[in-house]
PDB file of C-alpha atoms in Angstrom:
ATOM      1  CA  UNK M 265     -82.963  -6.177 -39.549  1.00  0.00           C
ATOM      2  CA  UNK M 266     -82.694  -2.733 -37.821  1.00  0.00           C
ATOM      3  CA  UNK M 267     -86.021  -2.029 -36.753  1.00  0.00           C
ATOM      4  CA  UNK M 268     -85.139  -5.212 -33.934  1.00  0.00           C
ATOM      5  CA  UNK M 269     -82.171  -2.792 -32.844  1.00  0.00           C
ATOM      6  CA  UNK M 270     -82.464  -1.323 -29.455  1.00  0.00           C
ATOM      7  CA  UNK M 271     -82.292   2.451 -30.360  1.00  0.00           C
ATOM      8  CA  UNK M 272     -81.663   5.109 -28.013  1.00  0.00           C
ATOM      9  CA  UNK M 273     -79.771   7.894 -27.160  1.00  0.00           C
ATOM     10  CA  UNK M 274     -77.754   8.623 -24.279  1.00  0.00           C
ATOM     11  CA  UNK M 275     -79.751   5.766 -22.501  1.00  0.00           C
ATOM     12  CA  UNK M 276     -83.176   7.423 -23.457  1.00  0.00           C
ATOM     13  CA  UNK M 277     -85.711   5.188 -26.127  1.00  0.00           C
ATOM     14  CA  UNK M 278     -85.354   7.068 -29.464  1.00  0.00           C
ATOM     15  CA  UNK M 279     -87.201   6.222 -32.935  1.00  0.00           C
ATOM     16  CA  UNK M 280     -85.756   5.004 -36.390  1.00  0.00           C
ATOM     17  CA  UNK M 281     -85.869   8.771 -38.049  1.00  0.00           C
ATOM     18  CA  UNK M 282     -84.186  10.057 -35.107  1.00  0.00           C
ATOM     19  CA  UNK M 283     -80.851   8.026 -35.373  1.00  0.00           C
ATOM     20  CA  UNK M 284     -79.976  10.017 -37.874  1.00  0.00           C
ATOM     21  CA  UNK M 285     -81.782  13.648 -36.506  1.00  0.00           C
ATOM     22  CA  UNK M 286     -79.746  16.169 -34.286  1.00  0.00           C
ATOM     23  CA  UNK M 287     -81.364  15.646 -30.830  1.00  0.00           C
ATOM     24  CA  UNK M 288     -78.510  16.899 -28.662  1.00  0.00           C
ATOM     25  CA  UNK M 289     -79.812  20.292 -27.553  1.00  0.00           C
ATOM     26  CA  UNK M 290     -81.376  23.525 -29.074  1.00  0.00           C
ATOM     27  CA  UNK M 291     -80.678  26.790 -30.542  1.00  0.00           C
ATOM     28  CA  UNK M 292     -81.343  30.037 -30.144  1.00  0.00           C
ATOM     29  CA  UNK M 293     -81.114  31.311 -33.487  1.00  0.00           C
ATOM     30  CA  UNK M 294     -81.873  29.745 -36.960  1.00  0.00           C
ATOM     31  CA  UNK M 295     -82.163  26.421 -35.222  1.00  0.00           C
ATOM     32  CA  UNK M 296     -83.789  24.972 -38.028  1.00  0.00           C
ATOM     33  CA  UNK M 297     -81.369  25.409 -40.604  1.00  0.00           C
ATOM     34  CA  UNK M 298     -79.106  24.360 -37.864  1.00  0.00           C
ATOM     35  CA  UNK M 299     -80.588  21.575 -37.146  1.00  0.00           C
ATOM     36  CA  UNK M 300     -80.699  21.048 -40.973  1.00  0.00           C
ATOM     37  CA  UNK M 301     -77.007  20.985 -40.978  1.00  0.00           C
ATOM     38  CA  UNK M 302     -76.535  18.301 -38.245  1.00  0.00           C
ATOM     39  CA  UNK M 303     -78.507  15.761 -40.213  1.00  0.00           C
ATOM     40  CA  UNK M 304     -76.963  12.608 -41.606  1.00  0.00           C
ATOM     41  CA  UNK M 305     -78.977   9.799 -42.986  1.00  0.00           C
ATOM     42  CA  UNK M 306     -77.090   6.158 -43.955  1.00  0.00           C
ATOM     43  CA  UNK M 307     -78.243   3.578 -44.468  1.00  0.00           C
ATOM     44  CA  UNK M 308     -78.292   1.448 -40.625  1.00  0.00           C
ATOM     45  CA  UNK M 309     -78.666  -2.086 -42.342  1.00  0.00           C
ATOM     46  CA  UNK M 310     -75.683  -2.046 -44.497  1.00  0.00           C
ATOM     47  CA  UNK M 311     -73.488  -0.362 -41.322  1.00  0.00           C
ATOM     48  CA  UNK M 312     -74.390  -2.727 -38.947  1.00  0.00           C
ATOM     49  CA  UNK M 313     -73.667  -5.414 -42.006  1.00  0.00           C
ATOM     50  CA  UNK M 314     -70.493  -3.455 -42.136  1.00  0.00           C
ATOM     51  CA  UNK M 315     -69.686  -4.280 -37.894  1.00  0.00           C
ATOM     52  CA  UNK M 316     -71.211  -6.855 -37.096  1.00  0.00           C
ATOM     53  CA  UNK M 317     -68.490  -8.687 -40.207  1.00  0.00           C
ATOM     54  CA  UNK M 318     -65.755  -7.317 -38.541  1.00  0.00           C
ATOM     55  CA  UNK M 319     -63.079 -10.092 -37.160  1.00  0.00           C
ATOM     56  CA  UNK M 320     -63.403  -8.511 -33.821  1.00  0.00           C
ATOM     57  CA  UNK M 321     -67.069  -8.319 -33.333  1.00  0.00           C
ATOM     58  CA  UNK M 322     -68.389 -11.300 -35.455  1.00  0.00           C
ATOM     59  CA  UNK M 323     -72.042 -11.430 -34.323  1.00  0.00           C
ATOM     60  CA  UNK M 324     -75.202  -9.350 -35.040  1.00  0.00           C
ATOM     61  CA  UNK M 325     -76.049  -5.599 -33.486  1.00  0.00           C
ATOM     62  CA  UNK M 326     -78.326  -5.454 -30.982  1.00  0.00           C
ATOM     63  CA  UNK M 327     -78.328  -2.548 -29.784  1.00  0.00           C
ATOM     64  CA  UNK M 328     -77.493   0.824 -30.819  1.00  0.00           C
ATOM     65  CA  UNK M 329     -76.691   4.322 -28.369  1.00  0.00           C
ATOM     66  CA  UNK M 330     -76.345   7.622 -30.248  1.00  0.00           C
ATOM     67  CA  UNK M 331     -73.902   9.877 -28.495  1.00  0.00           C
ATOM     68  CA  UNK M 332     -73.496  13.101 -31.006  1.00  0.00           C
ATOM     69  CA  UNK M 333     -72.035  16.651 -31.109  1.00  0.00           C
ATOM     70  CA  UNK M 334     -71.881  19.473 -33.436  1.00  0.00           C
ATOM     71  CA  UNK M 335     -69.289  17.470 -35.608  1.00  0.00           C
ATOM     72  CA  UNK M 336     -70.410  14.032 -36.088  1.00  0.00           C
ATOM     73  CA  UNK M 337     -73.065  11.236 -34.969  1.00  0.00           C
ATOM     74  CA  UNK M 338     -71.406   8.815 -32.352  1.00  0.00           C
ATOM     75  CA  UNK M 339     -73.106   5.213 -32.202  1.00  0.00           C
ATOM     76  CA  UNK M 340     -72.005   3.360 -29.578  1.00  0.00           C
ATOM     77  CA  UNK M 341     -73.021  -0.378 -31.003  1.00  0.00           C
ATOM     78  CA  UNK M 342     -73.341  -3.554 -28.662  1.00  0.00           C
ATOM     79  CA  UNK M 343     -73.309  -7.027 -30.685  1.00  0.00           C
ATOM     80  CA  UNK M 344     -75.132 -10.002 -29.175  1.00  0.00           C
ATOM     81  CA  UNK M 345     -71.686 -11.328 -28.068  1.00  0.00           C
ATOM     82  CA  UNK M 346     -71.269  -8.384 -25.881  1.00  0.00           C
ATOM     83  CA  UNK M 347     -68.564  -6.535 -28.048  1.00  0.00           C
ATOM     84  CA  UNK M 348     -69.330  -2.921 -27.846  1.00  0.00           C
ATOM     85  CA  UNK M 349     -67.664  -0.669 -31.014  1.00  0.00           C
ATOM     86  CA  UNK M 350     -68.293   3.169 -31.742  1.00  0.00           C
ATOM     87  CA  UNK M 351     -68.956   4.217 -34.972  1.00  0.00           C
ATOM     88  CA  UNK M 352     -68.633   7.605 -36.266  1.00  0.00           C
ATOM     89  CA  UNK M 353     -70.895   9.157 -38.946  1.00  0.00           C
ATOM     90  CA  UNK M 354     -69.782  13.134 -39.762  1.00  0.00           C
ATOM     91  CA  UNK M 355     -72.273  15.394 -40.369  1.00  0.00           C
ATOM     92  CA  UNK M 356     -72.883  17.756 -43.134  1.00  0.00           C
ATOM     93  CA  UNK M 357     -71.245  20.511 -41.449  1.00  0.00           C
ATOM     94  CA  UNK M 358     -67.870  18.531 -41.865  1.00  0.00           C
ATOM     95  CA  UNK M 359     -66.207  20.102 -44.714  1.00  0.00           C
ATOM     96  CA  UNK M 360     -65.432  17.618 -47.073  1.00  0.00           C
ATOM     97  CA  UNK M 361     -66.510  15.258 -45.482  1.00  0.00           C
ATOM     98  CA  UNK M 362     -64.221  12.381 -47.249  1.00  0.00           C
ATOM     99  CA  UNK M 363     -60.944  14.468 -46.047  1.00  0.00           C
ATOM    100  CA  UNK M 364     -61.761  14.261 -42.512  1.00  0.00           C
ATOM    101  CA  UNK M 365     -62.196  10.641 -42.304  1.00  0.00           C
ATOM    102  CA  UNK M 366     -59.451   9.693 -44.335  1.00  0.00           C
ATOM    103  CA  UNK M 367     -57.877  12.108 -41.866  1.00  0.00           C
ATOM    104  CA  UNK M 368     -58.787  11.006 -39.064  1.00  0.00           C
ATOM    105  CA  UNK M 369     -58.516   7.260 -39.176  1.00  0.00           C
ATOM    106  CA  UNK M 370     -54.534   8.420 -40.716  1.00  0.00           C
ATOM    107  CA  UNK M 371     -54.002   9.795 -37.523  1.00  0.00           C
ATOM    108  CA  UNK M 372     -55.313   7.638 -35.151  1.00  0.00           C
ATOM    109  CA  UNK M 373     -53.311   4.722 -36.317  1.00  0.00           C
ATOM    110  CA  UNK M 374     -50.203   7.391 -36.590  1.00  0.00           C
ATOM    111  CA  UNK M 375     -50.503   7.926 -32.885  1.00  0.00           C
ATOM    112  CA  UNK M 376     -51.101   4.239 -31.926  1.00  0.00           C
ATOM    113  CA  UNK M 377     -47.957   3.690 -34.136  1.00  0.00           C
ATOM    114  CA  UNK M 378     -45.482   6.244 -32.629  1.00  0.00           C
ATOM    115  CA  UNK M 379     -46.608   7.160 -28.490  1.00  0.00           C
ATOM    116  CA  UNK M 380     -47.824   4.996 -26.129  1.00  0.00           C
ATOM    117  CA  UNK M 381     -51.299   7.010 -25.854  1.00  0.00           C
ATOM    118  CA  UNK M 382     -54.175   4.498 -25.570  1.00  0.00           C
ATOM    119  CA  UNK M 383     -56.160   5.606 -28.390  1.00  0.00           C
ATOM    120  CA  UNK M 384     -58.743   3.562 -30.049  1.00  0.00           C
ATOM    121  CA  UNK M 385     -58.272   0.712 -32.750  1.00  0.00           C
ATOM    122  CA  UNK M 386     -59.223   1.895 -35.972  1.00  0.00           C
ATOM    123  CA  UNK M 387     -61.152  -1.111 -36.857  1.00  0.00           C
ATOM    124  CA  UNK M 388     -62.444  -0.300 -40.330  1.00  0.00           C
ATOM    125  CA  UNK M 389     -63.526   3.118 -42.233  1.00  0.00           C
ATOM    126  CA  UNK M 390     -64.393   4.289 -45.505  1.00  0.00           C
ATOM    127  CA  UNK M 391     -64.278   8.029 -46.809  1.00  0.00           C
ATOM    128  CA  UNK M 392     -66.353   6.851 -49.950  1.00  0.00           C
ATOM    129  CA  UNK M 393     -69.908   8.583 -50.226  1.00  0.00           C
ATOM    130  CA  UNK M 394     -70.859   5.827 -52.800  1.00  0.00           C
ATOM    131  CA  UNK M 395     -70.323   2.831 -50.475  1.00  0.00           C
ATOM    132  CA  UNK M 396     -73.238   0.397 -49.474  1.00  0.00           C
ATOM    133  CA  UNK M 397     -73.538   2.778 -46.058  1.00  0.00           C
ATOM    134  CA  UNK M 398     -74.364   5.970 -48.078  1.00  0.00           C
ATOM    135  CA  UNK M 399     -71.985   8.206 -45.933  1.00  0.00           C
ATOM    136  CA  UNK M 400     -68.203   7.907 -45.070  1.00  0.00           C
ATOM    137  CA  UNK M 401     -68.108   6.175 -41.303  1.00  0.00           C
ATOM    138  CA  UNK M 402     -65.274   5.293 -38.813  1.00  0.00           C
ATOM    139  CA  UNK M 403     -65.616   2.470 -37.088  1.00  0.00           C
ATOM    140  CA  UNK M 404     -63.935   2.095 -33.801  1.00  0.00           C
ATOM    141  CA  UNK M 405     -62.489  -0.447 -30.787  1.00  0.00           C
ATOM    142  CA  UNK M 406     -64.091   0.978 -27.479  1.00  0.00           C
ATOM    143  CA  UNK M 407     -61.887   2.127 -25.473  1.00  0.00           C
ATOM    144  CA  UNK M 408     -62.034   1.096 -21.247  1.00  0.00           C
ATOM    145  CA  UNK M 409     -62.575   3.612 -18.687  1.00  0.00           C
ATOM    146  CA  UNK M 410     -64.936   6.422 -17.619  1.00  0.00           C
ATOM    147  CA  UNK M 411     -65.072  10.462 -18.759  1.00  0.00           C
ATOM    148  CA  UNK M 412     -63.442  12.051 -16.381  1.00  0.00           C
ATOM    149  CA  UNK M 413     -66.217  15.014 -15.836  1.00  0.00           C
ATOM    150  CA  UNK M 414     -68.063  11.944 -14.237  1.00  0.00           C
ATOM    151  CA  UNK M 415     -64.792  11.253 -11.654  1.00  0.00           C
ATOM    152  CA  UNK M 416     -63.421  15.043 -11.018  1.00  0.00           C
ATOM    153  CA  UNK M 417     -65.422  15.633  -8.458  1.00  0.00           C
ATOM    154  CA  UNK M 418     -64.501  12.660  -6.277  1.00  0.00           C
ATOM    155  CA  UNK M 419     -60.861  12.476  -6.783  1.00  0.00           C
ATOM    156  CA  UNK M 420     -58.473  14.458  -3.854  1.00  0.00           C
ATOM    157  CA  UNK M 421     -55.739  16.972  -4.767  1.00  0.00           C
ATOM    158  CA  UNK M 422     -53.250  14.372  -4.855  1.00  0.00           C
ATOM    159  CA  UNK M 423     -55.075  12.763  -7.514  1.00  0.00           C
ATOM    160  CA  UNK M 424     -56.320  15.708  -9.541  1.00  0.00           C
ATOM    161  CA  UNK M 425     -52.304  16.336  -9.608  1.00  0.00           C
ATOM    162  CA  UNK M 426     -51.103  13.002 -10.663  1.00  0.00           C
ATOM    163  CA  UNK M 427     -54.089  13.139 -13.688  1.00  0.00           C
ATOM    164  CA  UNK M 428     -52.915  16.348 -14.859  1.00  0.00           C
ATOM    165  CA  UNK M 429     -49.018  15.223 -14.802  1.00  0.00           C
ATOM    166  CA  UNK M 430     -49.823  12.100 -16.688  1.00  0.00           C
ATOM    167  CA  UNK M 431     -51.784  14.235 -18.984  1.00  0.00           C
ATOM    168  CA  UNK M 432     -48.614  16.374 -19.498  1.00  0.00           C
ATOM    169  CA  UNK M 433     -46.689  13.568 -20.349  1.00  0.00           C
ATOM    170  CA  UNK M 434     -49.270  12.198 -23.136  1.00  0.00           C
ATOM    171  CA  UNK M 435     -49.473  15.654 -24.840  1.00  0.00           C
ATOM    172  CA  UNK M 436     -45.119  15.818 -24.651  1.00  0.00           C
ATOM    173  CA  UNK M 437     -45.320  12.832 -26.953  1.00  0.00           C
ATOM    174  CA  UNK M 438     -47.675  14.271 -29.172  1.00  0.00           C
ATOM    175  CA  UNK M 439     -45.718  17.576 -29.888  1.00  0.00           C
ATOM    176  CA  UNK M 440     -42.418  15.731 -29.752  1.00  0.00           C
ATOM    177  CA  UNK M 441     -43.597  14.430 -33.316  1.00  0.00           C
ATOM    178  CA  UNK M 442     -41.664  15.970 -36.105  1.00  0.00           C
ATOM    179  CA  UNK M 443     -43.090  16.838 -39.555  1.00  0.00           C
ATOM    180  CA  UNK M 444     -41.615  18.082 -42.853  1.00  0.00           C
ATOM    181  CA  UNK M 445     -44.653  19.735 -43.585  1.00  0.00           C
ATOM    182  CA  UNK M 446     -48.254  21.690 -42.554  1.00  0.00           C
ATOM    183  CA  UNK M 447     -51.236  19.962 -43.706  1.00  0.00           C
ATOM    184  CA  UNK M 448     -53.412  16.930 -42.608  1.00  0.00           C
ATOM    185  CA  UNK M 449     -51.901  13.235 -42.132  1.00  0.00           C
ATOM    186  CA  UNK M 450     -53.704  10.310 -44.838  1.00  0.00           C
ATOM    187  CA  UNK M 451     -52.357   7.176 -45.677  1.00  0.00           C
ATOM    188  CA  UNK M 452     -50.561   7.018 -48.788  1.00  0.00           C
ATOM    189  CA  UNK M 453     -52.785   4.653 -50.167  1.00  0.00           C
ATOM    190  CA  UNK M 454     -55.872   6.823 -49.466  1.00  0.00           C
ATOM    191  CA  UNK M 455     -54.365   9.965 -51.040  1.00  0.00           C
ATOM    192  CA  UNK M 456     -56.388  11.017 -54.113  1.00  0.00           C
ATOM    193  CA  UNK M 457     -54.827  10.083 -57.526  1.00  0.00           C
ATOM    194  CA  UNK M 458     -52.804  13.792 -58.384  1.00  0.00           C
ATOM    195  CA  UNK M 459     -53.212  15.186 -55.082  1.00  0.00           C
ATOM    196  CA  UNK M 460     -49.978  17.240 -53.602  1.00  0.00           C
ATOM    197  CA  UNK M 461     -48.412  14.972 -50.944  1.00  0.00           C
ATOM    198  CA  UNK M 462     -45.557  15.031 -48.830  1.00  0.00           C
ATOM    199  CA  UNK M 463     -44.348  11.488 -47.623  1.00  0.00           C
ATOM    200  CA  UNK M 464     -43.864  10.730 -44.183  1.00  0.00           C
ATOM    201  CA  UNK M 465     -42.704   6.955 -44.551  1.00  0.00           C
ATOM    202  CA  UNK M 466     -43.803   4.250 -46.436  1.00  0.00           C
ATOM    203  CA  UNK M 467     -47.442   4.186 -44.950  1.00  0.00           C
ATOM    204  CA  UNK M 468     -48.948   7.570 -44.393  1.00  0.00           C
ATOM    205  CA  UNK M 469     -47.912  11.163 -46.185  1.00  0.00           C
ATOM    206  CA  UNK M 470     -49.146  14.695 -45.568  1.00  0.00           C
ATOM    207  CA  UNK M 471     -51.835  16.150 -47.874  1.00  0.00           C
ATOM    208  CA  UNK M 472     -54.481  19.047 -48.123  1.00  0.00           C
ATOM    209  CA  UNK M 473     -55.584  20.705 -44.803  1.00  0.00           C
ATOM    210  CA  UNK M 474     -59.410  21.515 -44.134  1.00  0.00           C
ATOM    211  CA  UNK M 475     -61.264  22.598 -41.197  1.00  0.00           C
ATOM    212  CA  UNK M 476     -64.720  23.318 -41.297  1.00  0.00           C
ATOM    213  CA  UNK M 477     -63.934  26.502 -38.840  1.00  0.00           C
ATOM    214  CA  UNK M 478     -61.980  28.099 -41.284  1.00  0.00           C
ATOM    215  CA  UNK M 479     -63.088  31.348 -42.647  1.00  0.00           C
ATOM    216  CA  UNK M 480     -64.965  30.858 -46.273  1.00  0.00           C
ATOM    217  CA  UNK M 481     -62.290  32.394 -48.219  1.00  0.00           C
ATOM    218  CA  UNK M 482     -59.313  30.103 -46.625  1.00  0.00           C
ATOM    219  CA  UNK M 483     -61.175  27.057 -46.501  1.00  0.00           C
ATOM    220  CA  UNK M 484     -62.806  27.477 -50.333  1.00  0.00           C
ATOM    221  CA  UNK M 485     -59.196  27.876 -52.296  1.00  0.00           C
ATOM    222  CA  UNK M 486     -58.349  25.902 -54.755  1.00  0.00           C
ATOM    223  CA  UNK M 487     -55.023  24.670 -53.094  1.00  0.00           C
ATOM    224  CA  UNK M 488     -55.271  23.475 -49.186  1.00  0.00           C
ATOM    225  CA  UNK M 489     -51.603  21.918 -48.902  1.00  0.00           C
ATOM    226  CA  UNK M 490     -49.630  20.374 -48.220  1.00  0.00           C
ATOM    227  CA  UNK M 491     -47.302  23.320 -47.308  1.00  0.00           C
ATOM    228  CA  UNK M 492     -43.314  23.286 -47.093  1.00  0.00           C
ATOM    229  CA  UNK M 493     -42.274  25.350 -46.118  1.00  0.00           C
ATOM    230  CA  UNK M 494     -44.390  26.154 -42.848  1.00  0.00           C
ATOM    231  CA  UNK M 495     -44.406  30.194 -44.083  1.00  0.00           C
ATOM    232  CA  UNK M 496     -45.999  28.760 -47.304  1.00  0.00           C
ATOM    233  CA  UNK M 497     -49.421  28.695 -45.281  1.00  0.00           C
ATOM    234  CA  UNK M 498     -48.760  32.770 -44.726  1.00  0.00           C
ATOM    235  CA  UNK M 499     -49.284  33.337 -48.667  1.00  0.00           C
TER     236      UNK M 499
END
């Protein structure tokens, strides 16, 4: 079924082994062990299985975009109907890998929840290894609109200004959100059997923290959070 996918990345014809290759630039040192680290094979069959059943799409992929950074592989998939969904695949260097999509799609649907921000529609995700896809995968409602790097340029003061204040306003609602804790958002129902939590409500709770950025000897301890209270993350 996916070899009669359209495959390309950022508009440009790509082949099968590539989907899942870093092709997004170059590096100046150690590039292949780099390079190494920004590979993520799944298996395309079972993830377009996985969309294309989806209430919202309901109709076969036909085409598939790769838009990637240093983090995760972005797909940008367009079903025969015209429905066009983005599905995330994280990359090795995301660290574990099952955290940050359990985190992720937590948050998202926190934010949809509580601020008016447009953010995307988590449509369905999995932070399983083991399932049919072979990797853990977000899959997402595209959201309207264009980047703004592509609009900057043309917009007058006036504009630029209004952008930014509208901007300022999205972000106040973001850090006018209270929490009773430090550590990443999951929902309840996600959080691993024995894991430390701190409930939020009756949906989503706060549980171990990890970031890939974080020195070795932080991000390799045995406990990662939650921490109450916030001077518990000093010690």
């Amino acid at each position: 079924m996916s070899r009669n996918i359209s495959l390309t990345s950022r508009g440009e014809p790509i082949q099968y082994e590539q989907l899942f290759e870093y092709t997004n630039g170059r590096f100046l040192v150690n590039e292949k062990h780099e390079i190494s680290k920004r590979y993520a094979k799944f298996d395309l069959d079972a993830l377009c299985t996985v969309v294309s059943s989806l209430p919202f799409v309901s109709s076969p992929i036909s085409k598939i975009d790769k838009l990637e950074g240093g983090f995760n592989k972005a797909l940008l998939m367009t079903a025969e109907n015209g429905k066009e969904i983005i599905t995330k695949i994280p990359c090795p260097t995301v660290v574990p890998a099952e955290y940050s999509t359990a985190s992720e799609a937590a948050s998202l649907e926190y934010v949809r929840s509580h601020t008016s921000i447009p953010v995307s529609n988590v449509l369905a995700w999995n932070s399983d290894f083991s399932n049919p896809v072979g990797s853990e995968y977000i899959v997402l409602e595209k959201v309207n609109g264009r980047q703004l790097i592509s609009v900057w340029g043309e917009m007058g003061q006036l504009q630029q200004f209004k952008l930014i204040q509208n901007l300022v306003q999205l972000e106040s609602q973001l850090a006018s959100i209270e929490f009773p804790g430090y550590g990443h958002l999951y929902f309840r129902h996600s959080a691993k059997h024995g894991s430390p939590v701190i409930p939020i409500n009756d949906d989503c709770c706060i549980g171990p923290a990890y970031n890939a950025s974080w020195f070795p000897q932080f991000r390799n301890q045995e406990y990662s959070g939650p921490f109450l209270p916030y001077l518990n993350l000093l010690y």
